[in-house]
Amino acid sequence: MKRRILAFSIIACLSVTLMLMSVTISSAFADVLKQDPGACKAAAVAELVNRVSGSNYKPKDFYTNSNGSCRNVNGVKYGNYTCEYKTDNSGVSRSAQQSKIDDSLARGLPIVVQTSPGNPHHWVIILRREGTTYWIGDPSDGKEKRLDSRYTLGAHGDYGYVCMNGGSAATTTTTRATTTTTRATTTTTRATTTTTTTTRATTTTAIAPPETPSATYFPKYTGTSVSISDAMKEVGAENSLEYRKTVAPVNNIANYTGTAAQNTQMLNLLKDGKLRRPTAGAAVTTAATTTTRAPSSVTYFPKYTGTSVSISDAMKEVGAQNSLEYRKTVAPVNNISNYTGTAAQNTQMLNLLKDGKLIKP
């Protein structure tokens, strides 16, 4: 009996370990990565290009034949980046591959690398490093996992890679800081936010921090009520249906009528501290009075009216920065969490831009 209990415990531990080492990621990521054997490089390259340029390429866009072999994209520009393609017996050394991995991850960019085992090798995309552990997207099953759970770098003495050069984070950061300073000057007429904004502009050395939560967001709700009305009342906000109708549009809740689904969506944002206050001059009508809210600091990008399916191209056409690093600052204020430039996240951002509802950071 004791042996059976011990054996069961060991099996349970192994199961938990395997679950932690390999997790299914977003459906959009899996759709791009999970491909037939032989197309692993094309799938990984498609994911790399999509993440840095905001495009929506499919693996087949990089095929050279029906077997799924990947075409050479060396020197091809995608957004602000130029592709470097060193694969297929290119003679790359282990140290050269490692240097490219370190450089790419240090700049916040993924990189495609040659690994083993495979037939005769296998290609994956390294997404990030945690300590000494690399986390990858694996085209064989469309899952995110630890590299060392299944693979090692290099195959048969060759250490190929596909990475992106250019588009330095330093240049982008400097431009963003300048843009923030300009916005601070513009907002000197806003009585409720002038002091805070000016201070941020003076102390900015890299990427400017987001708007002061108290000026833009409702206080975070930490209670247990499942009622949005009660929750808003508890954080000191007005809780009438009419007022919530002014809150809904600036939080991307369309055609708000107070349905259960809409209220749950609003409550979840309030619990996360991400429920935005209504826009400037929003009128609130109740049975007794009409109140005009103080102006908020929410500003939007110009509405995109073009036909491109690329968020990078669309933002460029409306006169905005379009780098991956800049879009990482746009995403949080538009309730796009953990933005890394996936196809699904880019489509969500593009739709907001087309509706004229993409909020500036």
Coordinates of C-alpha atoms in Angstrom, one line a residue:
M1 CA 0.0 0.0 0.0
K2 CA 2.8 2.5 0.9
R3 CA 4.6 1.7 -2.4
R4 CA 1.3 2.5 -4.3
I5 CA 0.9 5.8 -2.5
L6 CA 4.5 6.7 -3.2
A7 CA 4.2 5.8 -6.9
F8 CA 1.0 7.9 -7.2
S9 CA 2.7 10.9 -5.6
I10 CA 5.6 10.7 -8.0
I11 CA 3.3 10.6 -11.0
A12 CA 1.3 13.5 -9.7
C13 CA 4.4 15.6 -9.3
L14 CA 5.6 14.8 -12.8
S15 CA 2.2 15.8 -14.2
V16 CA 2.3 19.2 -12.5
T17 CA 5.9 19.7 -13.7
L18 CA 5.0 19.0 -17.3
M19 CA 2.0 21.3 -17.1
L20 CA 4.3 24.1 -15.9
M21 CA 6.9 23.5 -18.6
S22 CA 4.4 23.7 -21.5
V23 CA 1.3 25.9 -21.7
T24 CA -1.0 26.6 -24.6
I25 CA -0.8 30.3 -25.6
S26 CA -3.3 32.5 -27.3
S27 CA -5.3 31.1 -30.2
A28 CA -3.9 33.7 -32.6
F29 CA -0.3 32.7 -31.7
A30 CA -1.1 29.0 -32.0
D31 CA -2.8 29.5 -35.4
V32 CA 0.4 31.0 -36.8
L33 CA 2.8 28.7 -35.1
K34 CA 1.2 25.3 -35.3
Q35 CA 2.1 23.9 -38.7
D36 CA 2.8 20.7 -40.6
P37 CA 6.3 19.2 -40.2
G38 CA 8.8 20.8 -42.5
A39 CA 7.2 24.3 -42.2
C40 CA 8.6 25.1 -38.7
K41 CA 11.0 27.8 -39.9
A42 CA 8.4 29.6 -42.1
A43 CA 5.9 29.5 -39.1
A44 CA 8.5 30.9 -36.7
V45 CA 9.6 33.7 -39.2
A46 CA 5.9 34.7 -39.7
E47 CA 5.5 35.1 -36.0
L48 CA 8.7 37.1 -35.7
V49 CA 7.7 39.5 -38.5
N50 CA 4.2 39.9 -37.1
R51 CA 5.5 40.8 -33.6
V52 CA 7.9 43.5 -34.7
S53 CA 5.9 45.1 -37.5
G54 CA 2.3 44.6 -36.4
S55 CA 1.5 42.7 -39.6
N56 CA -0.7 39.6 -40.0
Y57 CA 1.4 37.3 -42.1
K58 CA 0.7 33.6 -42.4
P59 CA 3.5 30.9 -42.6
K60 CA 2.5 30.2 -46.3
D61 CA 3.5 33.8 -47.1
F62 CA 7.1 32.7 -46.6
Y63 CA 6.9 29.3 -48.4
T64 CA 9.1 28.7 -51.4
N65 CA 7.4 25.4 -52.3
S66 CA 4.6 23.1 -51.4
N67 CA 6.8 21.4 -48.7
G68 CA 6.8 24.6 -46.6
S69 CA 10.5 25.5 -47.1
C70 CA 11.1 29.0 -45.9
R71 CA 12.3 31.7 -48.4
N72 CA 15.4 33.8 -47.7
V73 CA 14.3 37.1 -46.3
N74 CA 17.8 38.5 -45.6
G75 CA 17.8 42.3 -46.0
V76 CA 14.0 42.6 -46.3
K77 CA 12.5 45.5 -44.3
Y78 CA 9.5 45.0 -42.0
G79 CA 8.3 48.2 -40.4
N80 CA 11.3 49.9 -38.8
Y81 CA 13.4 46.7 -38.8
T82 CA 15.6 44.9 -41.4
C83 CA 15.7 41.1 -41.3
E84 CA 19.0 39.2 -40.9
Y85 CA 18.7 35.6 -42.2
K86 CA 21.5 33.2 -41.3
T87 CA 20.2 29.6 -41.8
D88 CA 20.8 26.4 -43.7
N89 CA 24.5 25.5 -43.4
S90 CA 25.5 29.2 -43.2
G91 CA 28.4 28.3 -40.9
V92 CA 27.2 30.3 -37.9
S93 CA 29.1 29.5 -34.7
R94 CA 27.6 28.9 -31.3
S95 CA 29.0 32.1 -29.9
A96 CA 27.7 34.1 -32.9
Q97 CA 24.2 32.7 -32.4
Q98 CA 24.4 33.4 -28.6
S99 CA 25.5 37.0 -29.3
K100 CA 22.4 37.6 -31.5
I101 CA 20.1 36.0 -29.0
D102 CA 21.5 38.3 -26.2
D103 CA 21.2 41.4 -28.4
S104 CA 17.7 40.7 -29.6
L105 CA 16.3 40.0 -26.1
A106 CA 18.0 43.0 -24.7
R107 CA 16.1 45.2 -27.2
G108 CA 12.8 43.5 -26.3
L109 CA 12.7 41.6 -29.6
P110 CA 12.1 37.8 -30.2
I111 CA 14.5 35.8 -32.4
V112 CA 14.1 32.6 -34.5
V113 CA 16.8 30.0 -33.8
Q114 CA 17.9 26.6 -35.1
T115 CA 17.6 23.8 -32.5
S116 CA 17.8 20.0 -32.2
P117 CA 16.4 17.4 -32.1
G118 CA 14.6 17.5 -35.4
N119 CA 14.5 16.1 -38.9
P120 CA 17.2 17.1 -39.6
H121 CA 16.7 20.1 -37.3
H122 CA 13.9 22.3 -35.8
W123 CA 13.2 26.0 -35.7
V124 CA 11.6 27.9 -32.8
I125 CA 11.1 31.5 -31.8
I126 CA 12.7 32.6 -28.5
L127 CA 10.2 35.0 -26.8
R128 CA 12.0 36.0 -23.6
R129 CA 14.5 35.0 -21.0
E130 CA 13.7 34.5 -17.3
G131 CA 17.0 34.1 -15.4
T132 CA 18.9 31.5 -17.4
T133 CA 15.8 30.0 -18.9
Y134 CA 14.6 30.7 -22.5
W135 CA 10.9 30.6 -23.2
I136 CA 9.9 29.7 -26.8
G137 CA 7.0 29.5 -29.2
D138 CA 7.1 26.0 -30.7
P139 CA 5.8 25.6 -34.2
S140 CA 5.4 21.8 -33.6
D141 CA 2.4 22.3 -31.4
G142 CA 1.6 26.0 -31.1
K143 CA 2.6 26.1 -27.4
E144 CA 4.8 28.3 -25.3
K145 CA 7.3 26.3 -23.3
R146 CA 10.8 26.2 -21.9
L147 CA 13.5 25.6 -24.5
D148 CA 15.3 23.1 -22.3
S149 CA 12.1 21.1 -21.8
R150 CA 12.6 19.6 -25.3
Y151 CA 15.4 21.2 -27.3
T152 CA 19.0 22.4 -27.3
L153 CA 20.5 25.3 -29.3
G154 CA 22.1 24.3 -32.7
A155 CA 21.9 21.2 -34.9
H156 CA 24.8 19.2 -36.4
G157 CA 27.3 21.9 -35.7
D158 CA 25.2 24.7 -37.2
Y159 CA 23.7 27.5 -35.2
G160 CA 21.4 29.4 -37.6
Y161 CA 19.1 32.3 -36.7
V162 CA 16.7 34.9 -38.1
C163 CA 16.6 38.2 -36.3
M164 CA 15.6 41.9 -36.7
N165 CA 18.1 44.7 -36.8
G166 CA 17.5 48.5 -36.6
G167 CA 14.5 50.2 -34.9
S168 CA 16.6 50.8 -31.8
A169 CA 14.7 51.2 -28.5
A170 CA 17.0 54.2 -27.6
T171 CA 15.9 56.3 -30.6
T172 CA 12.3 55.5 -30.1
T173 CA 12.5 56.3 -26.4
T174 CA 14.0 59.7 -27.1
T175 CA 11.2 60.6 -29.5
R176 CA 8.5 59.4 -27.1
A177 CA 10.0 61.6 -24.3
T178 CA 9.9 64.6 -26.6
T179 CA 6.3 63.9 -27.5
T180 CA 5.4 63.7 -23.8
T181 CA 7.0 67.1 -23.1
T182 CA 4.9 68.6 -25.9
R183 CA 1.7 67.2 -24.4
A184 CA 2.7 68.6 -21.0
T185 CA 2.9 72.1 -22.5
T186 CA -0.4 71.7 -24.3
T187 CA -2.2 70.6 -21.1
T188 CA -1.2 73.7 -19.0
T189 CA -4.7 75.0 -19.6
R190 CA -6.2 72.0 -17.8
A191 CA -6.7 73.2 -14.2
T192 CA -7.1 69.7 -12.8
T193 CA -4.0 68.1 -14.3
T194 CA -1.5 70.9 -15.0
T195 CA 0.8 70.4 -12.0
T196 CA 1.1 66.6 -12.3
T197 CA 1.8 66.7 -16.1
T198 CA 4.4 69.4 -15.9
T199 CA 6.3 67.5 -13.2
R200 CA 6.4 64.3 -15.3
A201 CA 7.8 66.2 -18.3
T202 CA 10.6 67.7 -16.1
T203 CA 11.7 64.4 -14.7
T204 CA 11.3 62.2 -17.8
T205 CA 14.5 60.6 -18.9
A206 CA 13.1 57.7 -20.9
I207 CA 9.5 56.6 -21.4
A208 CA 7.0 58.9 -19.7
P209 CA 4.8 57.2 -17.1
P210 CA 1.1 56.9 -17.7
E211 CA -1.5 59.5 -16.6
T212 CA -2.0 59.8 -12.9
P213 CA -4.6 57.2 -12.0
S214 CA -6.6 59.4 -9.8
A215 CA -7.1 61.9 -12.6
T216 CA -8.0 59.4 -15.3
Y217 CA -9.3 56.3 -13.6
F218 CA -11.9 55.5 -11.0
P219 CA -10.4 54.2 -7.7
K220 CA -9.7 50.4 -7.8
Y221 CA -12.6 48.4 -6.3
T222 CA -11.5 45.8 -3.8
G223 CA -14.9 44.7 -2.4
T224 CA -16.9 41.6 -3.1
S225 CA -20.1 42.9 -4.6
V226 CA -21.1 41.6 -8.0
S227 CA -23.2 44.7 -8.7
I228 CA -21.5 47.5 -10.7
S229 CA -23.9 50.0 -9.1
D230 CA -22.9 49.0 -5.6
A231 CA -19.2 48.9 -6.5
M232 CA -19.2 52.4 -8.0
K233 CA -21.0 53.7 -5.0
E234 CA -18.4 52.1 -2.7
V235 CA -15.5 53.9 -4.5
G236 CA -17.3 57.2 -4.2
A237 CA -18.5 57.5 -7.8
E238 CA -22.0 58.2 -9.1
N239 CA -23.8 55.0 -9.8
S240 CA -26.9 55.8 -11.8
L241 CA -27.6 54.1 -15.1
E242 CA -27.5 57.4 -17.0
Y243 CA -24.0 58.2 -15.6
R244 CA -22.7 54.7 -16.5
K245 CA -23.9 55.4 -20.0
T246 CA -21.2 58.2 -20.1
V247 CA -18.6 55.9 -18.6
A248 CA -19.1 53.0 -21.1
P249 CA -18.0 54.6 -24.4
V250 CA -14.5 55.7 -23.1
N251 CA -14.0 52.1 -21.9
N252 CA -14.9 50.5 -25.3
I253 CA -18.3 49.2 -24.1
A254 CA -20.5 49.9 -27.1
N255 CA -24.3 50.6 -27.0
Y256 CA -24.4 50.4 -23.2
T257 CA -27.9 49.7 -21.8
G258 CA -27.0 48.0 -18.5
T259 CA -27.1 44.4 -19.6
A260 CA -25.5 41.7 -17.3
A261 CA -22.6 41.2 -19.7
Q262 CA -21.9 44.9 -20.0
N263 CA -22.1 45.4 -16.2
T264 CA -19.7 42.5 -15.6
Q265 CA -17.3 44.0 -18.1
M266 CA -17.4 47.4 -16.4
L267 CA -17.1 45.8 -13.0
N268 CA -14.0 43.8 -14.0
L269 CA -12.3 47.0 -15.2
L270 CA -13.2 48.7 -11.9
K271 CA -11.7 45.8 -10.0
D272 CA -8.5 46.0 -12.1
G273 CA -8.3 49.8 -11.5
K274 CA -8.6 50.4 -15.2
L275 CA -12.1 51.9 -15.5
R276 CA -11.7 55.3 -17.2
R277 CA -13.6 58.3 -16.2
P278 CA -16.0 59.8 -18.8
T279 CA -14.7 62.2 -21.5
A280 CA -14.7 66.0 -21.2
G281 CA -18.0 67.7 -20.8
A282 CA -20.1 64.5 -20.5
A283 CA -23.6 65.4 -19.4
V284 CA -25.2 63.3 -16.7
T285 CA -28.9 63.5 -16.5
T286 CA -30.9 62.2 -13.5
A287 CA -34.5 62.7 -12.4
A288 CA -33.6 65.9 -10.5
T289 CA -30.4 67.5 -12.0
T290 CA -28.0 67.6 -14.8
T291 CA -24.3 67.6 -13.9
T292 CA -21.4 68.4 -16.2
R293 CA -18.2 66.4 -15.5
A294 CA -14.9 68.2 -15.2
P295 CA -12.7 67.8 -18.3
S296 CA -10.6 64.6 -18.5
S297 CA -7.1 64.2 -20.0
V298 CA -8.1 61.5 -22.5
T299 CA -7.0 62.3 -26.1
Y300 CA -7.3 60.1 -29.2
F301 CA -5.3 59.3 -32.2
P302 CA -6.8 60.5 -35.5
K303 CA -9.3 58.1 -37.0
Y304 CA -7.8 55.8 -39.6
T305 CA -9.8 55.6 -42.8
G306 CA -7.4 53.5 -44.9
T307 CA -7.6 49.9 -46.0
S308 CA -4.3 48.5 -44.5
V309 CA -4.5 45.5 -42.2
S310 CA -1.2 46.4 -40.5
I311 CA -1.4 48.4 -37.3
S312 CA 2.1 49.6 -38.0
D313 CA 1.2 51.1 -41.4
A314 CA -2.1 52.5 -40.1
M315 CA -0.4 54.4 -37.3
K316 CA 2.2 55.7 -39.6
E317 CA -0.6 57.0 -42.0
V318 CA -2.3 58.9 -39.2
G319 CA 1.0 60.6 -38.3
A320 CA 1.8 58.5 -35.2
Q321 CA 4.9 56.6 -34.2
N322 CA 4.5 52.9 -35.3
S323 CA 7.3 51.0 -33.6
L324 CA 6.6 48.0 -31.4
E325 CA 8.1 49.8 -28.4
Y326 CA 5.8 52.7 -28.8
R327 CA 2.8 50.5 -29.2
K328 CA 3.7 48.9 -25.9
T329 CA 2.9 52.2 -24.3
V330 CA -0.3 52.6 -26.2
A331 CA -1.7 49.2 -25.3
P332 CA -2.2 49.6 -21.5
V333 CA -4.3 52.7 -21.7
N334 CA -6.6 51.0 -24.2
N335 CA -7.1 47.9 -22.0
I336 CA -4.9 45.6 -24.1
S337 CA -3.0 43.7 -21.5
N338 CA 0.5 42.2 -21.7
Y339 CA 1.0 43.6 -25.3
T340 CA 3.7 41.8 -27.3
G341 CA 2.4 42.5 -30.8
T342 CA 0.5 39.3 -31.5
A343 CA -1.9 39.3 -34.4
A344 CA -4.9 39.3 -32.1
Q345 CA -3.6 42.3 -30.1
N346 CA -2.7 44.2 -33.3
T347 CA -6.2 43.6 -34.8
Q348 CA -7.8 44.9 -31.5
M349 CA -5.6 48.1 -31.6
L350 CA -6.3 48.6 -35.4
N351 CA -10.1 48.3 -34.8
L352 CA -9.9 51.0 -32.2
L353 CA -7.9 53.2 -34.5
K354 CA -10.5 52.7 -37.3
D355 CA -13.3 53.7 -34.9
G356 CA -11.4 56.8 -33.8
K357 CA -11.3 55.4 -30.2
L358 CA -7.6 54.6 -29.8
I359 CA -6.4 56.6 -26.7
K360 CA -3.0 58.2 -26.7
P361 CA -0.6 57.2 -23.9

